[in-house]
Amino acid sequence: MEKNRIEAFSDGVLAIIITIMVLNLQVPATPDISELKSRAPVFLTYVLSFLYIGIYWNNHHHLIKAARRATAGIMWANLHLLFWLSLLPFATGWMGYHHFQPVPAATYGLVLLLAGTAYFILQAVIIKEQGRDSKLAKAIGRDWKGKLSIICYGVGIAVAFWAPWISP
Amino acid sequence: MEKNRIEAFSDGVLAIIITIMVLNLQVPATPDISELKSRAPVFLTYVLSFLYIGIYWNNHHHLIKAARRATAGIMWANLHLLFWLSLLPFATGWMGYHHFQPVPAATYGLVLLLAGTAYFILQAVIIKEQGRDSKLAKAIGRDWKGKLSIICYGVGIAVAFWAPWISP
Amino acid sequence: MEKNRIEAFSDGVLAIIITIMVLNLQVPATPDISELKSRAPVFLTYVLSFLYIGIYWNNHHHLIKAARRATAGIMWANLHLLFWLSLLPFATGWMGYHHFQPVPAATYGLVLLLAGTAYFILQAVIIKEQGRDSKLAKAIGRDWKGKLSIICYGVGIAVAFWAPWISP
Amino acid sequence: MEKNRIEAFSDGVLAIIITIMVLNLQVPATPDISELKSRAPVFLTYVLSFLYIGIYWNNHHHLIKAARRATAGIMWANLHLLFWLSLLPFATGWMGYHHFQPVPAATYGLVLLLAGTAYFILQAVIIKEQGRDSKLAKAIGRDWKGKLSIICYGVGIAVAFWAPWISP
């Protein structure tokens, strides 16, 4: 398995996820400006999800570049990450249609949490293949931002159930 | 026809198939958690189909890498494989919506059986082009797993008609 | 404009066209086998359109390979071809849903005729850029199959209006 | 971040945007020729949007080719451009369904204006990275066509609100 085919496949899946999310906006039935206003929450969640996919795409590239060669483990860890990201259009649409209500918001947070976890697994698989002394292992040792974001997702999901007015 | 264009086209089609399957989950009309429960069968078939596409993508790569050059025969055998895989979103949605009832489950099994057969044809075309003494031919001679899976699909379809409670 | 980016973009568009056409099959509302029978015409038109896209993808590759370098003219002639092919999912769905009735069948034929014409324009643009003595120009001079197929499309459309029972 | 991965991802997103727009045409419920007539406005906006995406794809390629290497700034400026272009299928469908009425037409113009602005930002980011004396900076200094088109979009949006019969 060459690395560049993993990249090409991931790029394809991420490009389609981003573009399919926009279908949630649904073409309005009337030509009134009120239709745009009613789509504001869906639009906002689309912006949020677009940013997430953009961040994942960016980080993903650096991660795959760091891998020396593609193994079966890396391939499956990568598919695992793409699986959770592929649920983002569903979660985005649900949260957007129901104005950030607790269950859809918690589902959205859960999908992000699982995608974040999958990203960590992919990282761990690449480090294991590379050796603990590699540059990647050292760079990731300092990655408190990533660990923090996982904690934040978890807290966000919990909060979504208890306080819908705080949840993003 | 260069090999890498066959790879790029196949990657594109497989990436779209995976992402289109997720549209079967359909954004719920209410923000209730019961909506998630009612989507469980569709979600499970999505996981199953995602795994199948992942396995095909992985094996497909090794197969095309083994081909010395791309011929018209390889290209058409490859399109034939992509054709059956492109029916997977339809079969996945049908089986998921109807909780694994016999006819949709048998249709799902039939699509997998035909995709598996198309994969064997692609393999045979590449071996024919490569010669019987090639490494690929020897590796495949030992591929009892592949042959077994085809038999399993066939048995599964038959069983689906007679005993819906056994079928996956 | 490098040639390989034209190829990558065309591959992407063709891969999506093929996969989007399958959405016309629509997941059945009931788990009955009669649903499969009622989808037979849509399935048949899908097979037909899949074959057309496969043939175009194959020929397109040979054509672009023959071009020495990518010019603005080639790029626009290529986009023109992709435009007509992008209407194929619409025409396929319409013809399939209405069992090959005259107007949808003629529309389908018209889309194929316009795509065929766009292919000839692309060919002409590449030959003009390459010179009349090039290998491509000679190969195409013998392309009576291509010219014949254009005539066939035209006859097919005319026939579709007069004799719906003959039209494919 | 290598330049070619930005190109591949952008090509993927643009290819999907173009193909998703055609879904707005919706397969007609009857086989009558009047269905085609009623789809004329949607078809016309599709042609218009297809041309826009084609122009962006073409210009985008020249721009990225001019960049010496891919920086984080270029990547985000590029995602910003793709974001606005991803709203084109929504705006195209709305304008087409409502026969160029003022609000949908203004929305369409606004999306184009924001995409045009994002393109200028991407250009500025690349020039900043390249230096003011670069070939790109000089070529762009003469780009009065680009600046003019932004002004035209703005005027078009204003006009759309006041005189629906003039707006494109």
PDB file of C-alpha atoms in Angstrom, chain C residues 76-167:
ATOM      1  CA  TRP C  76     -12.829  24.404 -22.466  1.00  0.00           C
ATOM      2  CA  ALA C  77     -13.599  21.709 -25.050  1.00  0.00           C
ATOM      3  CA  ASN C  78     -13.120  19.186 -22.236  1.00  0.00           C
ATOM      4  CA  LEU C  79     -15.438  21.098 -19.869  1.00  0.00           C
ATOM      5  CA  HIS C  80     -17.997  21.237 -22.696  1.00  0.00           C
ATOM      6  CA  LEU C  81     -17.888  17.433 -22.944  1.00  0.00           C
ATOM      7  CA  LEU C  82     -18.220  17.062 -19.149  1.00  0.00           C
ATOM      8  CA  PHE C  83     -21.203  19.432 -19.211  1.00  0.00           C
ATOM      9  CA  TRP C  84     -23.273  17.196 -21.491  1.00  0.00           C
ATOM     10  CA  LEU C  85     -22.196  14.055 -19.668  1.00  0.00           C
ATOM     11  CA  SER C  86     -23.285  15.676 -16.378  1.00  0.00           C
ATOM     12  CA  LEU C  87     -26.866  15.716 -17.726  1.00  0.00           C
ATOM     13  CA  LEU C  88     -26.828  11.938 -18.111  1.00  0.00           C
ATOM     14  CA  PRO C  89     -28.087  11.167 -14.534  1.00  0.00           C
ATOM     15  CA  PHE C  90     -31.133  13.385 -15.178  1.00  0.00           C
ATOM     16  CA  ALA C  91     -31.837  11.833 -18.602  1.00  0.00           C
ATOM     17  CA  THR C  92     -31.192   8.315 -17.282  1.00  0.00           C
ATOM     18  CA  GLY C  93     -33.611   8.748 -14.399  1.00  0.00           C
ATOM     19  CA  TRP C  94     -36.333  10.221 -16.601  1.00  0.00           C
ATOM     20  CA  MET C  95     -36.123   7.495 -19.234  1.00  0.00           C
ATOM     21  CA  GLY C  96     -35.988   4.778 -16.569  1.00  0.00           C
ATOM     22  CA  TYR C  97     -38.967   6.030 -14.546  1.00  0.00           C
ATOM     23  CA  HIS C  98     -41.180   6.299 -17.615  1.00  0.00           C
ATOM     24  CA  HIS C  99     -40.349   2.996 -19.276  1.00  0.00           C
ATOM     25  CA  PHE C 100     -38.638   4.404 -22.358  1.00  0.00           C
ATOM     26  CA  GLN C 101     -41.540   6.662 -23.396  1.00  0.00           C
ATOM     27  CA  PRO C 102     -40.866   8.875 -26.465  1.00  0.00           C
ATOM     28  CA  VAL C 103     -39.998  12.278 -24.901  1.00  0.00           C
ATOM     29  CA  PRO C 104     -37.675  10.957 -22.160  1.00  0.00           C
ATOM     30  CA  ALA C 105     -36.064   8.528 -24.632  1.00  0.00           C
ATOM     31  CA  ALA C 106     -35.505  11.347 -27.137  1.00  0.00           C
ATOM     32  CA  THR C 107     -34.033  13.524 -24.367  1.00  0.00           C
ATOM     33  CA  TYR C 108     -31.674  10.697 -23.448  1.00  0.00           C
ATOM     34  CA  GLY C 109     -30.656  10.330 -27.091  1.00  0.00           C
ATOM     35  CA  LEU C 110     -30.202  14.103 -27.400  1.00  0.00           C
ATOM     36  CA  VAL C 111     -27.870  14.223 -24.394  1.00  0.00           C
ATOM     37  CA  LEU C 112     -25.811  11.389 -25.898  1.00  0.00           C
ATOM     38  CA  LEU C 113     -25.773  13.145 -29.291  1.00  0.00           C
ATOM     39  CA  LEU C 114     -24.545  16.396 -27.735  1.00  0.00           C
ATOM     40  CA  ALA C 115     -21.922  14.545 -25.671  1.00  0.00           C
ATOM     41  CA  GLY C 116     -20.782  12.755 -28.837  1.00  0.00           C
ATOM     42  CA  THR C 117     -20.566  16.085 -30.657  1.00  0.00           C
ATOM     43  CA  ALA C 118     -18.594  17.595 -27.763  1.00  0.00           C
ATOM     44  CA  TYR C 119     -16.218  14.644 -27.973  1.00  0.00           C
ATOM     45  CA  PHE C 120     -15.651  15.362 -31.682  1.00  0.00           C
ATOM     46  CA  ILE C 121     -15.009  19.036 -30.940  1.00  0.00           C
ATOM     47  CA  LEU C 122     -12.456  18.058 -28.271  1.00  0.00           C
ATOM     48  CA  GLN C 123     -10.812  15.733 -30.790  1.00  0.00           C
ATOM     49  CA  ALA C 124     -10.733  18.478 -33.434  1.00  0.00           C
ATOM     50  CA  VAL C 125      -9.207  20.981 -30.976  1.00  0.00           C
ATOM     51  CA  ILE C 126      -6.458  18.524 -30.018  1.00  0.00           C
ATOM     52  CA  ILE C 127      -5.715  17.706 -33.686  1.00  0.00           C
ATOM     53  CA  LYS C 128      -5.557  21.409 -34.567  1.00  0.00           C
ATOM     54  CA  GLU C 129      -3.032  21.901 -31.788  1.00  0.00           C
ATOM     55  CA  GLN C 130      -1.058  18.808 -32.844  1.00  0.00           C
ATOM     56  CA  GLY C 131      -0.960  19.306 -36.593  1.00  0.00           C
ATOM     57  CA  ARG C 132      -2.679  17.365 -39.375  1.00  0.00           C
ATOM     58  CA  ASP C 133       0.237  14.980 -39.828  1.00  0.00           C
ATOM     59  CA  SER C 134       0.185  13.739 -36.270  1.00  0.00           C
ATOM     60  CA  LYS C 135      -0.523  10.139 -35.375  1.00  0.00           C
ATOM     61  CA  LEU C 136      -3.807  11.165 -33.732  1.00  0.00           C
ATOM     62  CA  ALA C 137      -5.097  12.849 -36.908  1.00  0.00           C
ATOM     63  CA  LYS C 138      -4.372   9.715 -38.907  1.00  0.00           C
ATOM     64  CA  ALA C 139      -5.948   7.412 -36.349  1.00  0.00           C
ATOM     65  CA  ILE C 140      -9.083   9.553 -36.259  1.00  0.00           C
ATOM     66  CA  GLY C 141      -9.316   9.757 -40.052  1.00  0.00           C
ATOM     67  CA  ARG C 142     -10.159   6.086 -39.871  1.00  0.00           C
ATOM     68  CA  ASP C 143     -12.669   6.574 -37.039  1.00  0.00           C
ATOM     69  CA  TRP C 144     -15.782   5.680 -39.026  1.00  0.00           C
ATOM     70  CA  LYS C 145     -17.199   4.035 -35.883  1.00  0.00           C
ATOM     71  CA  GLY C 146     -17.356   7.384 -34.082  1.00  0.00           C
ATOM     72  CA  LYS C 147     -18.991   9.153 -37.022  1.00  0.00           C
ATOM     73  CA  LEU C 148     -21.445   6.305 -37.428  1.00  0.00           C
ATOM     74  CA  SER C 149     -22.467   6.463 -33.749  1.00  0.00           C
ATOM     75  CA  ILE C 150     -23.323  10.177 -34.065  1.00  0.00           C
ATOM     76  CA  ILE C 151     -25.577   9.396 -37.038  1.00  0.00           C
ATOM     77  CA  CYS C 152     -27.134   6.552 -35.026  1.00  0.00           C
ATOM     78  CA  TYR C 153     -27.916   8.851 -32.111  1.00  0.00           C
ATOM     79  CA  GLY C 154     -29.630  11.307 -34.481  1.00  0.00           C
ATOM     80  CA  VAL C 155     -31.686   8.574 -36.128  1.00  0.00           C
ATOM     81  CA  GLY C 156     -32.531   7.162 -32.680  1.00  0.00           C
ATOM     82  CA  ILE C 157     -33.906  10.503 -31.477  1.00  0.00           C
ATOM     83  CA  ALA C 158     -36.037  10.928 -34.617  1.00  0.00           C
ATOM     84  CA  VAL C 159     -37.313   7.372 -34.285  1.00  0.00           C
ATOM     85  CA  ALA C 160     -38.078   7.900 -30.590  1.00  0.00           C
ATOM     86  CA  PHE C 161     -40.661  10.505 -31.553  1.00  0.00           C
ATOM     87  CA  TRP C 162     -42.321   8.420 -34.223  1.00  0.00           C
ATOM     88  CA  ALA C 163     -42.084   4.899 -32.929  1.00  0.00           C
ATOM     89  CA  PRO C 164     -41.718   4.602 -29.177  1.00  0.00           C
ATOM     90  CA  TRP C 165     -41.756   0.826 -29.431  1.00  0.00           C
ATOM     91  CA  ILE C 166     -38.501   0.769 -31.461  1.00  0.00           C
ATOM     92  CA  SER C 167     -36.485   3.279 -29.415  1.00  0.00           C
TER      93      SER C 167
END
